[in-house]
Each structure stands twice: as C-alpha cells, then as structure tokens.
Short mmCIF file of C-alpha atoms in Angstrom, two decimals:
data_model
loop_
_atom_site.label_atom_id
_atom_site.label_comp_id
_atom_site.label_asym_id
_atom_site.label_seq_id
_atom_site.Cartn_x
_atom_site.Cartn_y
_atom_site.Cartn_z
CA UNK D 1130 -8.32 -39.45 67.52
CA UNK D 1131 -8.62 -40.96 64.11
CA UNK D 1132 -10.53 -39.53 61.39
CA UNK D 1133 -12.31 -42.49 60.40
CA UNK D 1134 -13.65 -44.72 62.93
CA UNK D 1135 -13.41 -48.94 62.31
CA UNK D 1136 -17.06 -48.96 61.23
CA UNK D 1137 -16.54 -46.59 58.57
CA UNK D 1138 -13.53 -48.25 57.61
CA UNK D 1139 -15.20 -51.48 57.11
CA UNK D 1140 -18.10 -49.77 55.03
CA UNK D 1141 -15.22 -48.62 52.35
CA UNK D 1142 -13.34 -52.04 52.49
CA UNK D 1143 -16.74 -53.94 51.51
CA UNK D 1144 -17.64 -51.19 48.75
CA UNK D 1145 -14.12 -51.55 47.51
CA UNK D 1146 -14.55 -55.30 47.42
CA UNK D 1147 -17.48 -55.24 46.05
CA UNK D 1148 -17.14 -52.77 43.25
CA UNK D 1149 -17.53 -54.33 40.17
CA UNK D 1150 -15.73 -51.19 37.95
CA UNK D 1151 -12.82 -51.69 40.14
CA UNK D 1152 -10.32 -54.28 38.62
CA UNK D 1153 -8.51 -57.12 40.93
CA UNK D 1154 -5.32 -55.02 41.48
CA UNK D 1155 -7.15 -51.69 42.29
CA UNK D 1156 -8.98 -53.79 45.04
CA UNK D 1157 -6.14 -54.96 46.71
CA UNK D 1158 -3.99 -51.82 46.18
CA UNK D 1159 -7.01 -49.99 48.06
CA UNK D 1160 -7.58 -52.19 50.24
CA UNK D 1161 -4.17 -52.11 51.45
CA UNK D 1162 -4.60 -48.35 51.74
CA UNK D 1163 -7.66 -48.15 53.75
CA UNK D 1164 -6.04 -50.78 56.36
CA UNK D 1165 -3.26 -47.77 56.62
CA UNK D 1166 -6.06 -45.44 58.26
CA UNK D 1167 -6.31 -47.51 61.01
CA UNK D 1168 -4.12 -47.83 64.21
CA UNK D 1169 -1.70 -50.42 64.02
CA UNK D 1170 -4.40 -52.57 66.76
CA UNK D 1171 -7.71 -52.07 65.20
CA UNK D 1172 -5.97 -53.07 61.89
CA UNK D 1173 -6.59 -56.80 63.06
CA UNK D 1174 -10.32 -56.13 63.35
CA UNK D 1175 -10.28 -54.86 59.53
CA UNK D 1176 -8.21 -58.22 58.04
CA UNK D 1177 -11.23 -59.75 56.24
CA UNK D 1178 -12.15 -60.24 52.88
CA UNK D 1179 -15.28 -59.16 51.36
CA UNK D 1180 -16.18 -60.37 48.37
CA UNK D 1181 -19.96 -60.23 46.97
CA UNK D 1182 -20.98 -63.38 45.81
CA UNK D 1183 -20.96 -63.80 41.72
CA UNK D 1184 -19.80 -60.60 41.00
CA UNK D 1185 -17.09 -60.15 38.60
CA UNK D 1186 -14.21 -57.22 38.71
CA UNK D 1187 -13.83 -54.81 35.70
CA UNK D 1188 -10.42 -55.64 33.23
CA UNK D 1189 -10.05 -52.60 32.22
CA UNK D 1190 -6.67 -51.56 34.20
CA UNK D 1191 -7.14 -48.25 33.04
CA UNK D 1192 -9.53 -47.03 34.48
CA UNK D 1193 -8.44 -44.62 37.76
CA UNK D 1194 -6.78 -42.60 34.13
CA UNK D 1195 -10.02 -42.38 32.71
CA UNK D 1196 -12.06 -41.31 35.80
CA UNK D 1197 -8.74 -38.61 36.44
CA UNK D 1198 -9.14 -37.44 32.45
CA UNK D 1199 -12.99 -37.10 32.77
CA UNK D 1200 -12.84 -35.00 36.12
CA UNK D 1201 -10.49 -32.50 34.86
CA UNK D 1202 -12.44 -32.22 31.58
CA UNK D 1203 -15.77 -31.13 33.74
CA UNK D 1204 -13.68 -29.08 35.78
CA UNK D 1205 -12.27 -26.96 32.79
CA UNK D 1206 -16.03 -27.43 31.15
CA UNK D 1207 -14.33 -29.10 28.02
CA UNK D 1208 -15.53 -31.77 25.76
CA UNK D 1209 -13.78 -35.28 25.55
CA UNK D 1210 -13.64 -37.78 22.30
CA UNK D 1211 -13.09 -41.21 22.90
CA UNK D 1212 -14.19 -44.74 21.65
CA UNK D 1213 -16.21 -47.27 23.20
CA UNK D 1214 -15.93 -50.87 23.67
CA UNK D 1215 -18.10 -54.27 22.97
CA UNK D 1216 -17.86 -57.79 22.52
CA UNK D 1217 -17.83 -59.73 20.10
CA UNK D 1218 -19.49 -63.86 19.62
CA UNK D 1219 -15.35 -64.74 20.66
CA UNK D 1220 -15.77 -62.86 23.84
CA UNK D 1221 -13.33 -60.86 22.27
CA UNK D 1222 -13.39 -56.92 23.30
CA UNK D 1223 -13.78 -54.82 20.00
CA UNK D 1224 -14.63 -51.12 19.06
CA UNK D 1225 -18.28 -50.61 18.34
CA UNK D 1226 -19.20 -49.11 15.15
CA UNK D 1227 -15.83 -49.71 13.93
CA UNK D 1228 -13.95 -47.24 15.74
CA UNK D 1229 -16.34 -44.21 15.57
CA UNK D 1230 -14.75 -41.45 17.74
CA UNK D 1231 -17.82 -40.56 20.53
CA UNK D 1232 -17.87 -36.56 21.50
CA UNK D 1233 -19.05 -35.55 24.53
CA UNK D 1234 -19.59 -32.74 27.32
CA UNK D 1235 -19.10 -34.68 30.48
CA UNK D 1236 -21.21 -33.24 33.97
CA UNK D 1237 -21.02 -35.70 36.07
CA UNK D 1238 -19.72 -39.57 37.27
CA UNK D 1239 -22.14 -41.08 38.56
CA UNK D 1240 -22.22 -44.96 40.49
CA UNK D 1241 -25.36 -47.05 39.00
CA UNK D 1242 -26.67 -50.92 39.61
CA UNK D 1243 -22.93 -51.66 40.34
CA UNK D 1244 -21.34 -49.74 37.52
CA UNK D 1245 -19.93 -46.63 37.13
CA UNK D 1246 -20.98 -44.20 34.09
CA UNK D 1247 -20.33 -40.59 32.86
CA UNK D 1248 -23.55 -38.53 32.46
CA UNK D 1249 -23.08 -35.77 29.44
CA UNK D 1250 -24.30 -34.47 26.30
CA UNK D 1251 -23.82 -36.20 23.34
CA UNK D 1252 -23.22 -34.29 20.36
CA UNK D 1253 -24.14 -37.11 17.87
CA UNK D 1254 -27.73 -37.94 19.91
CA UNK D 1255 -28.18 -34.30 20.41
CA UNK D 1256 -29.06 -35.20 24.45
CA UNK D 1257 -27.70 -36.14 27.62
CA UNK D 1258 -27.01 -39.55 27.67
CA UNK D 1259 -24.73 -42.39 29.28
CA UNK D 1260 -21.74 -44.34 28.90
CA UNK D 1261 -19.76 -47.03 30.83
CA UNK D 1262 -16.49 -46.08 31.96
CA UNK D 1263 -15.12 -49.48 31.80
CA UNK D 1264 -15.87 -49.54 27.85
CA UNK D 1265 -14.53 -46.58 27.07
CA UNK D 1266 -10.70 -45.76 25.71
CA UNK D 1267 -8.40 -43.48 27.36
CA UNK D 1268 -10.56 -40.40 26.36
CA UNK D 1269 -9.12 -37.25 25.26
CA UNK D 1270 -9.68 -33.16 26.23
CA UNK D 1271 -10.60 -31.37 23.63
CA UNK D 1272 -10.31 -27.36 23.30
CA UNK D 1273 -13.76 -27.29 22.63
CA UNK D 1274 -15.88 -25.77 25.49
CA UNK D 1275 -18.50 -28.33 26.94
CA UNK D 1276 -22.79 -27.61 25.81
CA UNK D 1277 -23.46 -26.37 29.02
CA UNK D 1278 -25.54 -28.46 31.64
CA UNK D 1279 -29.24 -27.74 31.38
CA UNK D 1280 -30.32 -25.87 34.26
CA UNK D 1281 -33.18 -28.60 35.28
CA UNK D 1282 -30.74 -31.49 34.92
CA UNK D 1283 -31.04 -33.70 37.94
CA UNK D 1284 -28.63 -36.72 38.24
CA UNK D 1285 -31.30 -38.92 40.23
CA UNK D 1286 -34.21 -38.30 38.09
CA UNK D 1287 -32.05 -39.06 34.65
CA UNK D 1288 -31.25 -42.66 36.69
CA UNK D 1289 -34.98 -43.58 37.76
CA UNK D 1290 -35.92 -42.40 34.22
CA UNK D 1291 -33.57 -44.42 32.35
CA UNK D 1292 -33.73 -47.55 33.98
CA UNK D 1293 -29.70 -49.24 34.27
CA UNK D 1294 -28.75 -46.44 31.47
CA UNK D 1295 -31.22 -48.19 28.42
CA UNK D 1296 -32.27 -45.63 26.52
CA UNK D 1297 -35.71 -45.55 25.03
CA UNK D 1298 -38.73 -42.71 24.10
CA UNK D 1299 -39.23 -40.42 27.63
CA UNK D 1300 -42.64 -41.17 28.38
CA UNK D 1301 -44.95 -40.89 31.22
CA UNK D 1302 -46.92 -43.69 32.32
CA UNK D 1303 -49.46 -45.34 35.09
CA UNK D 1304 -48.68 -48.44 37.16
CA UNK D 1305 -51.22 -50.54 38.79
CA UNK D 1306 -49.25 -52.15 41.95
CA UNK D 1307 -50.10 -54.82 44.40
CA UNK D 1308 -49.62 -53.17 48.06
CA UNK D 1309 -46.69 -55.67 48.89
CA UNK D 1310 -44.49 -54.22 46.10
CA UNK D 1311 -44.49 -50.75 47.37
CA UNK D 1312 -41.01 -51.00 48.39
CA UNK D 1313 -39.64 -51.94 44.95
CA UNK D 1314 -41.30 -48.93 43.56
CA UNK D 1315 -39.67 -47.08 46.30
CA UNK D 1316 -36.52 -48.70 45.82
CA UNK D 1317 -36.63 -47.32 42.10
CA UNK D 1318 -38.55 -44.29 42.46
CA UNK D 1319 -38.10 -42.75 45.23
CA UNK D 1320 -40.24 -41.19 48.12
CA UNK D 1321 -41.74 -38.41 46.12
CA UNK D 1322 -43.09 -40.78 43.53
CA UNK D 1323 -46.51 -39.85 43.26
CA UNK D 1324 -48.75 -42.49 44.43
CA UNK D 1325 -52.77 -43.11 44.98
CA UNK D 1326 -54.01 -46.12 47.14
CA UNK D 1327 -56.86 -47.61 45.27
CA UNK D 1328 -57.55 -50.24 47.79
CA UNK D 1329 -56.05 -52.23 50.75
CA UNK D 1330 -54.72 -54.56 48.16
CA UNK D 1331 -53.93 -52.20 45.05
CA UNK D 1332 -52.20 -48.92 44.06
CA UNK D 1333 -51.18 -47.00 41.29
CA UNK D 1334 -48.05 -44.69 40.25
CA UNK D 1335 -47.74 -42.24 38.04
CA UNK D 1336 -43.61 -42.06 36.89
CA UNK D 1337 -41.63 -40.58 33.86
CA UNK D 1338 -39.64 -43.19 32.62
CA UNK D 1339 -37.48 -43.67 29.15
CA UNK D 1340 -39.88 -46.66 27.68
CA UNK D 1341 -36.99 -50.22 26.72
CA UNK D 1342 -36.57 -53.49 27.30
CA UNK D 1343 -34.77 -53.20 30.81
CA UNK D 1344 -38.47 -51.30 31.84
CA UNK D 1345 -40.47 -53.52 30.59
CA UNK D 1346 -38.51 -56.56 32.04
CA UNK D 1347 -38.39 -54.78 35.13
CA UNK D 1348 -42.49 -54.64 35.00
CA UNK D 1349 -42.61 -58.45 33.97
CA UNK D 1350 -40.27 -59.70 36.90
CA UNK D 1351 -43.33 -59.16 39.05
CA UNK D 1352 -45.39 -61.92 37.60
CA UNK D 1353 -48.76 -59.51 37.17
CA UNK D 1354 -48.52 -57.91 40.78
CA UNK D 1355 -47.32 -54.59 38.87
CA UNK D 1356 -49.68 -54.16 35.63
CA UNK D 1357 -49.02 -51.10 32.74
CA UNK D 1358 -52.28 -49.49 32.53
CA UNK D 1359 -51.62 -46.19 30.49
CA UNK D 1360 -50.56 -44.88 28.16
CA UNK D 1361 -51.99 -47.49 25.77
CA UNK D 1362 -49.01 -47.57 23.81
CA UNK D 1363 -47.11 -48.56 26.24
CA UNK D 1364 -49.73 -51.10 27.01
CA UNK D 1365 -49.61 -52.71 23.63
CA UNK D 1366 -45.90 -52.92 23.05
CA UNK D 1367 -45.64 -54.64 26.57
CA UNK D 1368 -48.00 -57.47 24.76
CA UNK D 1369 -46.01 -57.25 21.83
CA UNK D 1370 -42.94 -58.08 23.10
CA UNK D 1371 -44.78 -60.94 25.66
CA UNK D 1372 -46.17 -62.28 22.53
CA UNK D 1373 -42.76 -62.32 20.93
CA UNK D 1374 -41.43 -64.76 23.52
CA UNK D 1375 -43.90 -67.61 23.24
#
C-alpha cells in the first residue's frame, strides 16, 4: 500500500500547477516528483496537465531559498533583513525605496488569494505586517533574537482583517447584506462572523477589518447588495472615493 492514494495525488499536481508563487521550472520539477509517488500503472491516470486559466507563474527562481532561509530563521526565533521588490513604468523589477534594507521577526508562511507571504513583525511599522515572498531578495539571518509573537496572534483573523495583505487603520464596522450574498461573507469571514437577520431579504455583519482600497472595492463589487452602514467614517470615505471616480 501506497501512502498517497491517486486522488490525493491529483489534488497536489493541480495545486502545483496552479500555484502562482511557483515559477515554470519548479512546476515541472514537482510535478515530475509527485508522478514518482505513484505505481508505475496508476502513473498513466496522473499524465495531465493542469493549468488554471490566466494565471501567470512567479520569476523569481529563487524562491524554494527564500522559503528554506525564512523557516530556519522562525525556527531559531531570529530576525531576517532583506529588500523588497517593485516595478517600475518599463515593467522593469527595481528595489523599492531605493534599496532600504526591511527587518523583520518572521512567525509564520502563510498561502493567501494565490500568493504566498511571510507574516512578522516589522521593526520599522512597529506591527505585524506582510510581505510577498516573490518580491523579496535572498533574505538574511540575523543574530538578533526575533520580538516575540503576541500571544493573541491568530494567522486567520490577521488574513480576513487585512483583506489580500492591504494595510489600512484596524477598524470595526457594520455591513448591511442582501440574503443571497451570505456566502461571500462566509467565504471571507468565516462561520463565526457574527451575523443578525434583519429580514428575509436583508442582514447585517459586524467584522474587524483593516479599512483600504482592496475593502472598499471588495464592498463596491456587489453593486449596492452589501451597503457600509457604520462607523460613519467609514461611510463617508466610501463616498469619497466613489465620488473620486466619476
């Protein structure tokens, strides 16, 4: 008996396909290994080719060092330094803010909305925050000792809260919701979110959530069926920014 049955198998072909933070050559190298699990029979029943439709693969062919570098820093609970990554009008990769060297105590990797990100405190921000591991540099261990993780850190919360890793002011606020959308709230929420039916046709959430533009786009997507009704400053920057666009 195998350890992994062909199901399985096929479940870690397609996420390997489909990963975006996994380059071209990574695919196919673990592709190629996950076939090897197989018996040398079922392997036929594994030879296809997933590939999610307009998804593009990471180019940053460095990246299985940088995920290896950042797990042995939170395993001996040091800090890492490192630059990040943009782009330019040339579509030209460049450092952001001219090189600065980023410090940070790493806790955790964590997969998001396709990408893959190291959660951590930032010693410049003064907070947890985020960054992409396919912008960053080859980071480096430091002999500093990591800010240890605060003890009511949870991974999931930080993600519903911060919306695709867009940081904005932590804020708590009320959603008015048509019925049929109750699965998208779900779907970013989760089951605990704390909910109140106000009708057969309407109810309303109560979430913590890091107030930016990816939240508020999120919110507008829904074409009125999900309305911000407190806190009011929250209300009025969502007109603001409406107001901006016509």
């Amino acid at each position: 008996e195998r350890t992994f049955e062909i199901p399985e198998l096929k479940m870690l072909l397609d996420a390997v396909s489909s990963a975006r933070f996994i380059s071209e050559t990574k695919s196919k190298q673990l592709t190629k290994k996950i076939m090897s699990l197989a018996g040398i029979q079922q392997r036929e029943q594994l030879k296809r080719h997933v590939r999610a439709i307009g998804k593009t693969k990471a180019d940053n062919k460095g990246l299985y060092y940088i995920i290896d570098t950042i797990t042995e820093a939170i395993n001996q609970k040091k800090k890492i330094s490192f630059q990040y990554t943009e782009y330019n009008g040339r579509k030209e990769k460049i450092l952001r803010n001219d090189g600065e060297v980023y410090i940070l105590s790493p806790y955790v990797l964590y997969w998001n909305e396709d990408y893959y990100y190291v959660l951590g405190y930032s010693d410049k921000r003064e907070r947890v925050t985020a960054f992409r591991i396919d912008r960053m540099k080859t980071p480096t261990i430091m002999d500093d000792d990591a800010v240890p993780k605060p003890e009511d850190f949870d991974v999931s919360a930080y993600s519903n809260r911060v919306f695709q890793m867009f940081s904005g002011e932590e804020t708590t606020v009320e959603l008015e919701c048509d019925t049929s959308l109750m699965k998208y709230v779900i779907d970013r929420f989760g089951l605990d979110v704390e909910t109140e039916e106000l009708s057969e046709d309407k109810f309303r959430v109560k979430v913590s959530v890091e107030l930016s533009p990816t939240f508020y786009a999120w919110v507008f997507q829904f074409c009125g069926k999900i309305c911000i009704i407190n806190p009011q400053s929250a209300v009025d920057r969502f007109k603001n920014m409406i107001q901006m666009q016509i």
